[in-house]
PDB file of C-alpha atoms and ligand atoms in Angstrom:
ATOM      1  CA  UNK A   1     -24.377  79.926  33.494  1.00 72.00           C
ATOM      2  CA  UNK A   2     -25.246  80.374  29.512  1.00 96.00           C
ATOM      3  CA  UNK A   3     -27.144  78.141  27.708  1.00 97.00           C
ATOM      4  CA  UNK A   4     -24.945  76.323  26.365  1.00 97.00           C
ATOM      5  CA  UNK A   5     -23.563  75.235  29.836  1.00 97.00           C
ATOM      6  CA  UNK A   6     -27.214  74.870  30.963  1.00 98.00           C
ATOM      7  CA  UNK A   7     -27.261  72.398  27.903  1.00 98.00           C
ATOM      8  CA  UNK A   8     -24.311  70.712  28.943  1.00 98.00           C
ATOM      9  CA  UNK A   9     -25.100  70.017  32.226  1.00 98.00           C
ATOM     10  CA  UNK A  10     -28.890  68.761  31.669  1.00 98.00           C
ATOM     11  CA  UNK A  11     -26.948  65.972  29.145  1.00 98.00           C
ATOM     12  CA  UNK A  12     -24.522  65.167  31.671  1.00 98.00           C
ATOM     13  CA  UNK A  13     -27.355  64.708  34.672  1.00 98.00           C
ATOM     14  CA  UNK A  14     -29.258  62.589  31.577  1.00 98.00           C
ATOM     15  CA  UNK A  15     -29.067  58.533  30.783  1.00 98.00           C
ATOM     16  CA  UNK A  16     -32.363  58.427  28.567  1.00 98.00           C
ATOM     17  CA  UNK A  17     -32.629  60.928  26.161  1.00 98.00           C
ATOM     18  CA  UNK A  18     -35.103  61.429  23.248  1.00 98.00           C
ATOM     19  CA  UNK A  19     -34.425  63.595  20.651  1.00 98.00           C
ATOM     20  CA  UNK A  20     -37.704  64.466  19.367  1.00 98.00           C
ATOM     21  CA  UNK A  21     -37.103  66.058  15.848  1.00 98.00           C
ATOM     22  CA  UNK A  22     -38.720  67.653  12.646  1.00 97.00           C
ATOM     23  CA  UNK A  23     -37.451  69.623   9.073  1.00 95.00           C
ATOM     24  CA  UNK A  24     -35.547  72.017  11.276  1.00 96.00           C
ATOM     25  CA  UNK A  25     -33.241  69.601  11.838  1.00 98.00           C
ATOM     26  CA  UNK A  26     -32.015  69.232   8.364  1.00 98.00           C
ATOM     27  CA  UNK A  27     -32.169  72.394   7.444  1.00 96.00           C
ATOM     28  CA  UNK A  28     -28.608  72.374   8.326  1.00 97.00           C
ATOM     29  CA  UNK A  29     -28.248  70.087   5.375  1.00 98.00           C
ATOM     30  CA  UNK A  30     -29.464  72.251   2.905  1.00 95.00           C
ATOM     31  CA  UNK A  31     -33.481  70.454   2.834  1.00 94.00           C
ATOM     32  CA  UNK A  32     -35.886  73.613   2.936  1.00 90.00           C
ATOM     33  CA  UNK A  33     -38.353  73.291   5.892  1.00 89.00           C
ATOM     34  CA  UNK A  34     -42.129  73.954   5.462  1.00 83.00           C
ATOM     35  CA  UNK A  35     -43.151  77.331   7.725  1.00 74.00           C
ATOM     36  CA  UNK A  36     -39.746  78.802   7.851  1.00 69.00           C
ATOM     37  CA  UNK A  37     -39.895  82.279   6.149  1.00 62.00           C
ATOM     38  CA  UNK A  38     -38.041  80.489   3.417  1.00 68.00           C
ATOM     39  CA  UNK A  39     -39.592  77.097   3.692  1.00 67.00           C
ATOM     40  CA  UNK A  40     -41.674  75.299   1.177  1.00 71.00           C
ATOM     41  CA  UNK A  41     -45.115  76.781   2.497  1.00 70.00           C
ATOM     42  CA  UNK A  42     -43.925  80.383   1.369  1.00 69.00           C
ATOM     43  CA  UNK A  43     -42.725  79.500  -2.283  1.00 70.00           C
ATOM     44  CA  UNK A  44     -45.367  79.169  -4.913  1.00 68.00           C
ATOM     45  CA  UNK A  45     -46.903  76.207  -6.410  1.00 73.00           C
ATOM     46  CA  UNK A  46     -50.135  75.713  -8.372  1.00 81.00           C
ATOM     47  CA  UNK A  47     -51.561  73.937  -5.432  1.00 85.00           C
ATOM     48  CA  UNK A  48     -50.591  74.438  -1.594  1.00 85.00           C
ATOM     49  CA  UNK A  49     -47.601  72.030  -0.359  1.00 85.00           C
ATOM     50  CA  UNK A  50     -50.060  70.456   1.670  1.00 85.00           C
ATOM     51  CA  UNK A  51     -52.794  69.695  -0.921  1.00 91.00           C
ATOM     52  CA  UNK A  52     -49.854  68.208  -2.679  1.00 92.00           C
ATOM     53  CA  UNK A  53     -48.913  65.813  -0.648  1.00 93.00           C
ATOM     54  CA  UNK A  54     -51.887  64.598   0.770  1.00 96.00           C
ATOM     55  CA  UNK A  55     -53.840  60.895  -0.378  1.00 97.00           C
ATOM     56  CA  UNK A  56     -56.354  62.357  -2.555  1.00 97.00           C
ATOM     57  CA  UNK A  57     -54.343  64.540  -4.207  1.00 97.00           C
ATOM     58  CA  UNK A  58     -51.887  61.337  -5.036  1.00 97.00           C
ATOM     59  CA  UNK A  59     -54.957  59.177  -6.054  1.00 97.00           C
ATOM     60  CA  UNK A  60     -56.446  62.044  -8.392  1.00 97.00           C
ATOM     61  CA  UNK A  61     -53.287  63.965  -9.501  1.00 96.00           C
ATOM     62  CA  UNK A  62     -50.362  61.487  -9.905  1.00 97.00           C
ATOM     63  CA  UNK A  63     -48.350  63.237 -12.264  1.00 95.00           C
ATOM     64  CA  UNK A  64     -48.464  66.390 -10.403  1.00 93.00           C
ATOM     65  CA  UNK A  65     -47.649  64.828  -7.145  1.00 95.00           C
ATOM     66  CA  UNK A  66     -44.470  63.399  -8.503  1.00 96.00           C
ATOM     67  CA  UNK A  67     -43.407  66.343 -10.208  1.00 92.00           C
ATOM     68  CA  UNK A  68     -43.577  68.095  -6.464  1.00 91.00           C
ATOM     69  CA  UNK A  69     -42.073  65.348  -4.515  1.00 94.00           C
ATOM     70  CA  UNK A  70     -39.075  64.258  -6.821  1.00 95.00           C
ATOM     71  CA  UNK A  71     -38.482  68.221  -7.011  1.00 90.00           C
ATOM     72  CA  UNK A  72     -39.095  69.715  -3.209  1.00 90.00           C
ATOM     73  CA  UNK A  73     -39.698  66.359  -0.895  1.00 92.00           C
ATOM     74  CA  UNK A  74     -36.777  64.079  -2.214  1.00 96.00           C
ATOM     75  CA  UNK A  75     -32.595  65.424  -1.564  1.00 95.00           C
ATOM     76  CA  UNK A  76     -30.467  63.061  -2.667  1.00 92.00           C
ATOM     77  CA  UNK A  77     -27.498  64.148  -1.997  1.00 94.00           C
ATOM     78  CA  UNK A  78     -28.382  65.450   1.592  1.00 97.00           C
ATOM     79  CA  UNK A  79     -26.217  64.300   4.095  1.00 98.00           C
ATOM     80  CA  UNK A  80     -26.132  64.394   8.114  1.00 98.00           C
ATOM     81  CA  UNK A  81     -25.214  67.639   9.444  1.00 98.00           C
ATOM     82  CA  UNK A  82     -24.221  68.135  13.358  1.00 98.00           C
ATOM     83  CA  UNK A  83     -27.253  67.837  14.770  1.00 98.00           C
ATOM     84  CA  UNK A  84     -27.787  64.069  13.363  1.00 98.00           C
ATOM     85  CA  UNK A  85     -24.578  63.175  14.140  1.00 98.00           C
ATOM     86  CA  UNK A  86     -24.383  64.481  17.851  1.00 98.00           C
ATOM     87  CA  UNK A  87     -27.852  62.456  18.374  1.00 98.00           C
ATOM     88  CA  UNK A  88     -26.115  58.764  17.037  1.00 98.00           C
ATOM     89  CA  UNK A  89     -23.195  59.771  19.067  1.00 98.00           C
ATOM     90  CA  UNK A  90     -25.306  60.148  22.400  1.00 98.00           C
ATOM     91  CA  UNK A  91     -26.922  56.744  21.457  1.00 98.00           C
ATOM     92  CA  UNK A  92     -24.115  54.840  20.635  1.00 98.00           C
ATOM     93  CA  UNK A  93     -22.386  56.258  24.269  1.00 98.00           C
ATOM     94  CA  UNK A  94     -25.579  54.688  25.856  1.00 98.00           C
ATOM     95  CA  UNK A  95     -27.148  57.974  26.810  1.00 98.00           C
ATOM     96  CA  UNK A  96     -30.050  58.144  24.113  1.00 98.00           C
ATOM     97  CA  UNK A  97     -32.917  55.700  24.134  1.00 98.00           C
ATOM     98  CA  UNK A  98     -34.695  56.845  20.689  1.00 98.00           C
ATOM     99  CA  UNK A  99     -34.591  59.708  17.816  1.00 98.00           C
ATOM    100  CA  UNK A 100     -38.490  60.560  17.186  1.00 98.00           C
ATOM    101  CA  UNK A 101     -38.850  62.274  14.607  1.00 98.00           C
ATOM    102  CA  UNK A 102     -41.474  63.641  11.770  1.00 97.00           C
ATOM    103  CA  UNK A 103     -39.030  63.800   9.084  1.00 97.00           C
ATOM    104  CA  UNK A 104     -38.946  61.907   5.878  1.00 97.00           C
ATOM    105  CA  UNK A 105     -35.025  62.223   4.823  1.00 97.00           C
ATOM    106  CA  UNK A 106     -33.794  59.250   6.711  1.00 98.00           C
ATOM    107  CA  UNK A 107     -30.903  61.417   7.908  1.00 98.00           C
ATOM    108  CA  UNK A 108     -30.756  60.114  11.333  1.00 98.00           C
ATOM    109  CA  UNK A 109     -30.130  57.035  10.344  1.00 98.00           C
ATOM    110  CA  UNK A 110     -27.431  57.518   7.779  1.00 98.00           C
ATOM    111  CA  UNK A 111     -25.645  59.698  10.820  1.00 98.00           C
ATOM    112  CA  UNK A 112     -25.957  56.088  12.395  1.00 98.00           C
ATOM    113  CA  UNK A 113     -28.894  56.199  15.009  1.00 98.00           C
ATOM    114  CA  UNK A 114     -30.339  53.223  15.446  1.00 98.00           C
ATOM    115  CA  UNK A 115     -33.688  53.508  17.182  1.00 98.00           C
ATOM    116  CA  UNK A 116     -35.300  55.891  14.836  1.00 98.00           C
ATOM    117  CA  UNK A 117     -38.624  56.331  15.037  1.00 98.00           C
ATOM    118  CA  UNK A 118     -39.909  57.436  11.859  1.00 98.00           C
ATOM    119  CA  UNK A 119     -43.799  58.594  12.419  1.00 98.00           C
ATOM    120  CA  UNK A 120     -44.027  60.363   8.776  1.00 97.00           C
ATOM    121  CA  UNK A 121     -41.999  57.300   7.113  1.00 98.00           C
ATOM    122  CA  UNK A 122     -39.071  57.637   4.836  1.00 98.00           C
ATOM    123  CA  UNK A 123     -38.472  58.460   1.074  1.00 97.00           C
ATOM    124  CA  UNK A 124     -36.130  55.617   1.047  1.00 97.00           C
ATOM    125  CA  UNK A 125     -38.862  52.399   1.110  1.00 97.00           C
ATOM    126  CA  UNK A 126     -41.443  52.889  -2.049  1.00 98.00           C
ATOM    127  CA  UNK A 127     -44.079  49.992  -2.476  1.00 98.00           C
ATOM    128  CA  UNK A 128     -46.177  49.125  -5.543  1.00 98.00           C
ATOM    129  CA  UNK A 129     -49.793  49.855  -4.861  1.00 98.00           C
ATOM    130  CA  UNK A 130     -51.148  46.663  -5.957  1.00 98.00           C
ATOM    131  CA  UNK A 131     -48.432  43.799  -5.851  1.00 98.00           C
ATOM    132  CA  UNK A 132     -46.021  45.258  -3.228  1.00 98.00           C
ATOM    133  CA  UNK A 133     -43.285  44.961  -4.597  1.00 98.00           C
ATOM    134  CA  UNK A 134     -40.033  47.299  -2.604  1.00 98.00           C
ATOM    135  CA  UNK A 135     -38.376  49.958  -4.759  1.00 98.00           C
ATOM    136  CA  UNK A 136     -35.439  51.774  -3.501  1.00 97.00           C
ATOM    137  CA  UNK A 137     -34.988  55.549  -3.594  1.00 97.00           C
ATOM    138  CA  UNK A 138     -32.740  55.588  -6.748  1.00 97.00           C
ATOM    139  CA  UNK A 139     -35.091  52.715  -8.474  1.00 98.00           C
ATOM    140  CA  UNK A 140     -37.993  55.493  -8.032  1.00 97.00           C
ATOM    141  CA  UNK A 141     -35.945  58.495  -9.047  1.00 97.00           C
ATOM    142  CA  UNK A 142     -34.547  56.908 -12.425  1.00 97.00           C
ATOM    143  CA  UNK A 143     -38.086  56.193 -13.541  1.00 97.00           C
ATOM    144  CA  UNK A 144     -39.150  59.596 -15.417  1.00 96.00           C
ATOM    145  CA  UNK A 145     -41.815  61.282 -13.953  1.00 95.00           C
ATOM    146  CA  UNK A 146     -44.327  59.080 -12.085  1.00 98.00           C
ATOM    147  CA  UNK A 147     -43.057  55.131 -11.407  1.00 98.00           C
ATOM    148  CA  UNK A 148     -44.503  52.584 -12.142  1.00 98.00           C
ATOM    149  CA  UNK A 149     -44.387  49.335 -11.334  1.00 98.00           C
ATOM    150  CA  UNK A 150     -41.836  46.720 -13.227  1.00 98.00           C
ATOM    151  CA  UNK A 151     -43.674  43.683 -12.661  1.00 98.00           C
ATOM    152  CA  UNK A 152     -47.379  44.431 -12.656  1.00 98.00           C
ATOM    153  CA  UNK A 153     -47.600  48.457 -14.243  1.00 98.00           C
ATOM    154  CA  UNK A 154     -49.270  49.863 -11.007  1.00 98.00           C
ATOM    155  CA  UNK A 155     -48.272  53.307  -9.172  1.00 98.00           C
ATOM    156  CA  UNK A 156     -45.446  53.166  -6.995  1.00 98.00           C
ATOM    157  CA  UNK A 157     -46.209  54.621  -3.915  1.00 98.00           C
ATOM    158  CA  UNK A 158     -43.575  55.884  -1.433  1.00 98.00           C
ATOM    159  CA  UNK A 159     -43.980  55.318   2.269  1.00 98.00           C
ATOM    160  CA  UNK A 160     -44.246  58.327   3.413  1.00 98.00           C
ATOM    161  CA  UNK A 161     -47.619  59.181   5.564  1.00 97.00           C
ATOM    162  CA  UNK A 162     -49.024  62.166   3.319  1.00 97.00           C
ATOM    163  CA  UNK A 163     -51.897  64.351   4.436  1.00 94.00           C
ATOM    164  CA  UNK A 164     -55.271  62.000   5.162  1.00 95.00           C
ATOM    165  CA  UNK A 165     -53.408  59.013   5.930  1.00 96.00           C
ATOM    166  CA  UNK A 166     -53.084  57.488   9.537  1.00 96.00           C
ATOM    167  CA  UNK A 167     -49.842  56.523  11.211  1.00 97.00           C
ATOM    168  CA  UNK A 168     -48.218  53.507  11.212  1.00 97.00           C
ATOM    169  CA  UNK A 169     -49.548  51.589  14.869  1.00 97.00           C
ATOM    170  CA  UNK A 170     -46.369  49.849  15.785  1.00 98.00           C
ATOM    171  CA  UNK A 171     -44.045  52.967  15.071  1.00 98.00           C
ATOM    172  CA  UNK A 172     -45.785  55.351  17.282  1.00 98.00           C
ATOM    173  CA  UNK A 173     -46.069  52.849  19.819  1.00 98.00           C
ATOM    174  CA  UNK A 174     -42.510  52.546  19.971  1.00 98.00           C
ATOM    175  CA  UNK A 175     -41.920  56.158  19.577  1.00 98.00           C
ATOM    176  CA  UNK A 176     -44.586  57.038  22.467  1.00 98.00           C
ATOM    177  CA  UNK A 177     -42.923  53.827  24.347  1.00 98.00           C
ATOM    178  CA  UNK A 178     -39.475  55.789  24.064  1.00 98.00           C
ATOM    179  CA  UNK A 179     -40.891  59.264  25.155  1.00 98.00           C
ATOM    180  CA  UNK A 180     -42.797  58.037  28.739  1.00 98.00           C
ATOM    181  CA  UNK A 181     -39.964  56.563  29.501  1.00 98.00           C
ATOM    182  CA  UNK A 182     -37.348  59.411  28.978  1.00 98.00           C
ATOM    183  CA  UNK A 183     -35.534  61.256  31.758  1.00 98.00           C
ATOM    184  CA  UNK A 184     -34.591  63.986  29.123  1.00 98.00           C
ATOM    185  CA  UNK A 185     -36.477  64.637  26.117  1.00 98.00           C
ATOM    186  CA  UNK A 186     -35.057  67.510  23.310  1.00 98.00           C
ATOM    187  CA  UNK A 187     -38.149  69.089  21.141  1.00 98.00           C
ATOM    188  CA  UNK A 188     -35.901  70.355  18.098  1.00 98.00           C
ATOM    189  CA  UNK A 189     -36.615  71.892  14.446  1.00 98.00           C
ATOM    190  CA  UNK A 190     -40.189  71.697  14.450  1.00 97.00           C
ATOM    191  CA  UNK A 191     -43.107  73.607  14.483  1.00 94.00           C
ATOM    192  CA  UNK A 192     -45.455  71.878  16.824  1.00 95.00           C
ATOM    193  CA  UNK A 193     -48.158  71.873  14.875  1.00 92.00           C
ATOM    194  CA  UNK A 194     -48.290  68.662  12.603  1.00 87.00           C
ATOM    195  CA  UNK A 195     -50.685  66.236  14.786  1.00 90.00           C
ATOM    196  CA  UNK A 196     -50.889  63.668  15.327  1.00 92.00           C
ATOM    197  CA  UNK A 197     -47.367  63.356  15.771  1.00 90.00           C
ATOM    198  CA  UNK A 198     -46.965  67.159  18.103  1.00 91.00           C
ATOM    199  CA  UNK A 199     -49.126  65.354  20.741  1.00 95.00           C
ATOM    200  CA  UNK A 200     -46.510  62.635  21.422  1.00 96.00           C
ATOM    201  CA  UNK A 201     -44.505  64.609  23.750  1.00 96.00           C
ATOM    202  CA  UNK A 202     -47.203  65.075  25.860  1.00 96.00           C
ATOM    203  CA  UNK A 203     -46.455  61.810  27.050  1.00 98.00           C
ATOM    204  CA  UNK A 204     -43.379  63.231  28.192  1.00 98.00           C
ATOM    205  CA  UNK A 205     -43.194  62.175  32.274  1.00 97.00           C
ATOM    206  CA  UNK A 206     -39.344  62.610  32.734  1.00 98.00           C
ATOM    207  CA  UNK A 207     -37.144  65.490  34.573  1.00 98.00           C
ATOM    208  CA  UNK A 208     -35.995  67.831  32.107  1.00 98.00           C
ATOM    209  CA  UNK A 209     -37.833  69.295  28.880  1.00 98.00           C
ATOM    210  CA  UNK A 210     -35.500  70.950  26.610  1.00 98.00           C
ATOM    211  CA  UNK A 211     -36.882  73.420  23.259  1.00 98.00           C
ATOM    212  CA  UNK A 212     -33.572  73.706  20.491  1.00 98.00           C
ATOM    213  CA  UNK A 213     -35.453  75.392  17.942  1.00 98.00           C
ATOM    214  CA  UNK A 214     -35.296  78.632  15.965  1.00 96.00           C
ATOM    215  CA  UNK A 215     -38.819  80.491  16.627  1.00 95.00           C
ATOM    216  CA  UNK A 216     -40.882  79.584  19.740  1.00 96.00           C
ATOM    217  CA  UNK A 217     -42.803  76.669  19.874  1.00 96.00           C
ATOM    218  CA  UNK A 218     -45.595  75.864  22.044  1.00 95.00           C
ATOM    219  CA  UNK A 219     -43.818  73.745  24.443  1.00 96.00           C
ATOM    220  CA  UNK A 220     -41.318  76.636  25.502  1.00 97.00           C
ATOM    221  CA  UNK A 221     -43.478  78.024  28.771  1.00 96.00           C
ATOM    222  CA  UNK A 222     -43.616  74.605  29.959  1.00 96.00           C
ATOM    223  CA  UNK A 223     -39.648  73.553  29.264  1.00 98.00           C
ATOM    224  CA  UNK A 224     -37.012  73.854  31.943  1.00 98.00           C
ATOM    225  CA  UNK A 225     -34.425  75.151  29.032  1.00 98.00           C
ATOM    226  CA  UNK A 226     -35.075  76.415  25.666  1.00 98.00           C
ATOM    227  CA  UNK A 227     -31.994  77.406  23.281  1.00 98.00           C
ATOM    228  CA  UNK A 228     -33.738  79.495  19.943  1.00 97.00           C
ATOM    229  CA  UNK A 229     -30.906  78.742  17.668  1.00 97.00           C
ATOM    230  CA  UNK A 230     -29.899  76.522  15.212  1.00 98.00           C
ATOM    231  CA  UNK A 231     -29.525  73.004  16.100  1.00 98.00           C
ATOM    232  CA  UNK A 232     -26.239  71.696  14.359  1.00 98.00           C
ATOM    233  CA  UNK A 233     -24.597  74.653  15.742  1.00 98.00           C
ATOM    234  CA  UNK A 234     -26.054  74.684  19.097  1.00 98.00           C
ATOM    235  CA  UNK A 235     -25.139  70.871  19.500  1.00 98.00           C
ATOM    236  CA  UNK A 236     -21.858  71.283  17.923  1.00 98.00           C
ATOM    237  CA  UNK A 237     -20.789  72.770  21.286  1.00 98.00           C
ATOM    238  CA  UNK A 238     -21.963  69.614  23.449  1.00 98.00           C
ATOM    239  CA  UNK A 239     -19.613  67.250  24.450  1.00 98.00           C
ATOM    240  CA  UNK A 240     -21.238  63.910  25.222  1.00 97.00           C
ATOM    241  CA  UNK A 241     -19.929  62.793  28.073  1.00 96.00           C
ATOM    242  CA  UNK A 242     -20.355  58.727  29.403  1.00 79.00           C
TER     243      UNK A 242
HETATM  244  P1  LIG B 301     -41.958  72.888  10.082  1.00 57.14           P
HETATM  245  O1  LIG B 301     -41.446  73.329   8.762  1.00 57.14           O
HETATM  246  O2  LIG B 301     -43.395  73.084  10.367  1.00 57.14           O
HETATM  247  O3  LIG B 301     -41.159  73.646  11.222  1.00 57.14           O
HETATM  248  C1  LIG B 301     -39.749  73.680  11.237  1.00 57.14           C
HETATM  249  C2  LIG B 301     -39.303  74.337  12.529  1.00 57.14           C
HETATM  250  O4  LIG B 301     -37.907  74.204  12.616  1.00 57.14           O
HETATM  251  C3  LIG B 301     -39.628  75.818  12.607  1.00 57.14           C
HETATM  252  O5  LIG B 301     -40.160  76.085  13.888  1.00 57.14           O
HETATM  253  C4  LIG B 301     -38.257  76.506  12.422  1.00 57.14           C
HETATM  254  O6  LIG B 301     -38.158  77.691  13.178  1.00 57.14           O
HETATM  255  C5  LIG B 301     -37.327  75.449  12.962  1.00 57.14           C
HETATM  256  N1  LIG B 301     -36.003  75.438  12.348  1.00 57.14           N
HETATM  257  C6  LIG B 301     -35.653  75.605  11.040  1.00 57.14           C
HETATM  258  N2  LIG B 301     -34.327  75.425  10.881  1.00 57.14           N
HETATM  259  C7  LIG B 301     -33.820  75.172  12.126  1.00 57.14           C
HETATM  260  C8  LIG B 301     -32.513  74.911  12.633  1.00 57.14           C
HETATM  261  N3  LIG B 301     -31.458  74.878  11.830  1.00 57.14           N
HETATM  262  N4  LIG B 301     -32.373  74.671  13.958  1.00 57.14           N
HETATM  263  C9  LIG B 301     -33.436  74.715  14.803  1.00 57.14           C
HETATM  264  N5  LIG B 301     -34.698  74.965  14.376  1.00 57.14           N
HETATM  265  C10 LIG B 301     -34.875  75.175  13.056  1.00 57.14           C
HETATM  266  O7  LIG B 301     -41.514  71.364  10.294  1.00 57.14           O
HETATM  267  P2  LIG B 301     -42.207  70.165  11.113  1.00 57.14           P
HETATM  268  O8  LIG B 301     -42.691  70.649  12.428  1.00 57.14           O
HETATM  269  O9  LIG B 301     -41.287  69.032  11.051  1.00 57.14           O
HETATM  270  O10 LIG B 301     -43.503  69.822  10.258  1.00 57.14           O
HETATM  271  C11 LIG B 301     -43.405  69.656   8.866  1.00 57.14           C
HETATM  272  C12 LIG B 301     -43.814  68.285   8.343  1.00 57.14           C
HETATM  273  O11 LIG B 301     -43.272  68.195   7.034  1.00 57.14           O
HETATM  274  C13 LIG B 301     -43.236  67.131   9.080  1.00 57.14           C
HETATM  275  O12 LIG B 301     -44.280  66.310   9.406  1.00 57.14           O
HETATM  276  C14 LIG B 301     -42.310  66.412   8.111  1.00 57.14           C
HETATM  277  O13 LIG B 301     -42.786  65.118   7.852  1.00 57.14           O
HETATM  278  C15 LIG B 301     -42.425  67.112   6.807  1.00 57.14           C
HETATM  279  N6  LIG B 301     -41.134  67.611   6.253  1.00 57.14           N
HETATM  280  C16 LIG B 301     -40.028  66.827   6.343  1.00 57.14           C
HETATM  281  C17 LIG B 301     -38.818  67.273   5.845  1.00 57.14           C
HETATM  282  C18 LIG B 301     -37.621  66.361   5.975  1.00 57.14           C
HETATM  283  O14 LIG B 301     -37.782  65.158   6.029  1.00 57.14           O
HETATM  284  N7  LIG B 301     -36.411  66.917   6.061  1.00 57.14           N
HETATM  285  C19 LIG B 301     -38.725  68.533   5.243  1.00 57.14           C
HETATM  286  C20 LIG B 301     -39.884  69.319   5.149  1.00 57.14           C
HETATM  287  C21 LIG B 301     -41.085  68.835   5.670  1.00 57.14           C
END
């Protein structure tokens, strides 16, 4: 049996999946990864990615956060490749109990997942630092260079969880809810190594482990199947059957 038929049959055998997903993902949809040999860590900035986008850098460096995140964090005009889709299609057939994943793009739900767990938080909710006040993704994007706030002339901050900051409690109880109680749960386009958010699958307790990634990961020597490909097309071939 190939993989792909391996694949098949471990979704077939399944009833509560968890796709648990990072930028490889949506690579597929033309947003650059970080570690890939083309991903964001290997271009050049004046600062490393991930001094960028981390708190103090925001608090101390506004200007120059914005100019990196409205550049290399935000795509616009991204939209849900294979992979996405395939996930909302096992969910809506009753098969998948939860998408976990680290990105920010808000992909899976635009490919019409509905319990997304979104550890990292999404580009697409922006809050004023002092009054609160919601700003959509286009509202933020139309301000030049940093926004500010309409009503009270503070920062806006989007809510995403940037280097230094701590997860939001009721979203990674959920997700870690959704993971211990998986039969099957699908590691896919990431690199393992962001934590907290790597550690969830460890509360994996379920029958099969599955690895859809490009390069190895740390979780392939203990999966029962791992596929090093690319996700949209590896999925493409899955039928999901009820
Ligand atoms: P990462 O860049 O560290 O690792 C990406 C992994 O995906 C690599 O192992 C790579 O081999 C694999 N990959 C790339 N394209 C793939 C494909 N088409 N199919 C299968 N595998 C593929 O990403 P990470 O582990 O998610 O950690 C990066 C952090 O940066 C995350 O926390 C996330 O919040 C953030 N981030 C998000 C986005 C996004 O929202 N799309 C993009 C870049 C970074």
């Amino acid at each position: 049996m190939d993989k792909i038929e391996q694949l098949q049959k471990i979704f077939d055998e399944s009833n509560r999946i968890v796709f648990f997903t990072g930028a490889g993902v949506s690579t597929e949809s033309g947003i650059p990864d970080f570690r890939s040999v083309d991903g964001l860590y290997n271009q050049k900035y004046r600062y490393p990615p991930e001094r960028i986008i981390s708190h103090s850098f925001f608090r101390d460096n506004v200007e120059e956060f914005y100019r990196f995140y409205k550049d290399r964090m935000v795509y616009p005009l991204a939209r849900p490749n294979a992979a996405h889709k395939k996930m909302a299609e096992f969910e809506a057939a009753g098969k998948c109990i939860g998408v976990v994943t680290q990105n920010i793009d808000g992909l899976h739900t635009v490919a019409g997942s509905k319990n997304v767990y979104e550890v990292h938080g999404t580009i697409n909710k922006n809050y004023c630092t002092k009054c609160h006040r919601f700003y959509s993704l286009d509202e933020i994007m139309a301000k030049d260079g940093v926004p500010y706030c309409d009503d009270c002339g503070a920062v806006i901050k989007p809510d995403v969880v940037l280097y230094e900051e701590g997860l939001d409690d009721l979203t990674v109880s959920g997700a870690i809810r959704a993971i211990s109680q998986a039969d099957c749960l699908v590691i896919t386009g990431t690199s393992l190594v962001v934590y907290p958010a790597a550690g969830f699958v460890n509360y994996f307790n379920g029958k099969y482990l599955v690895v859809i990634n490009l390069s190895s990961t740390s979780s392939d020597s203990s999966a029962d199947l791992v596929v090093h490909g690319k996700v949209g097309e590896v999925l493409s071939q899955i039928k999901v059957n009820a």
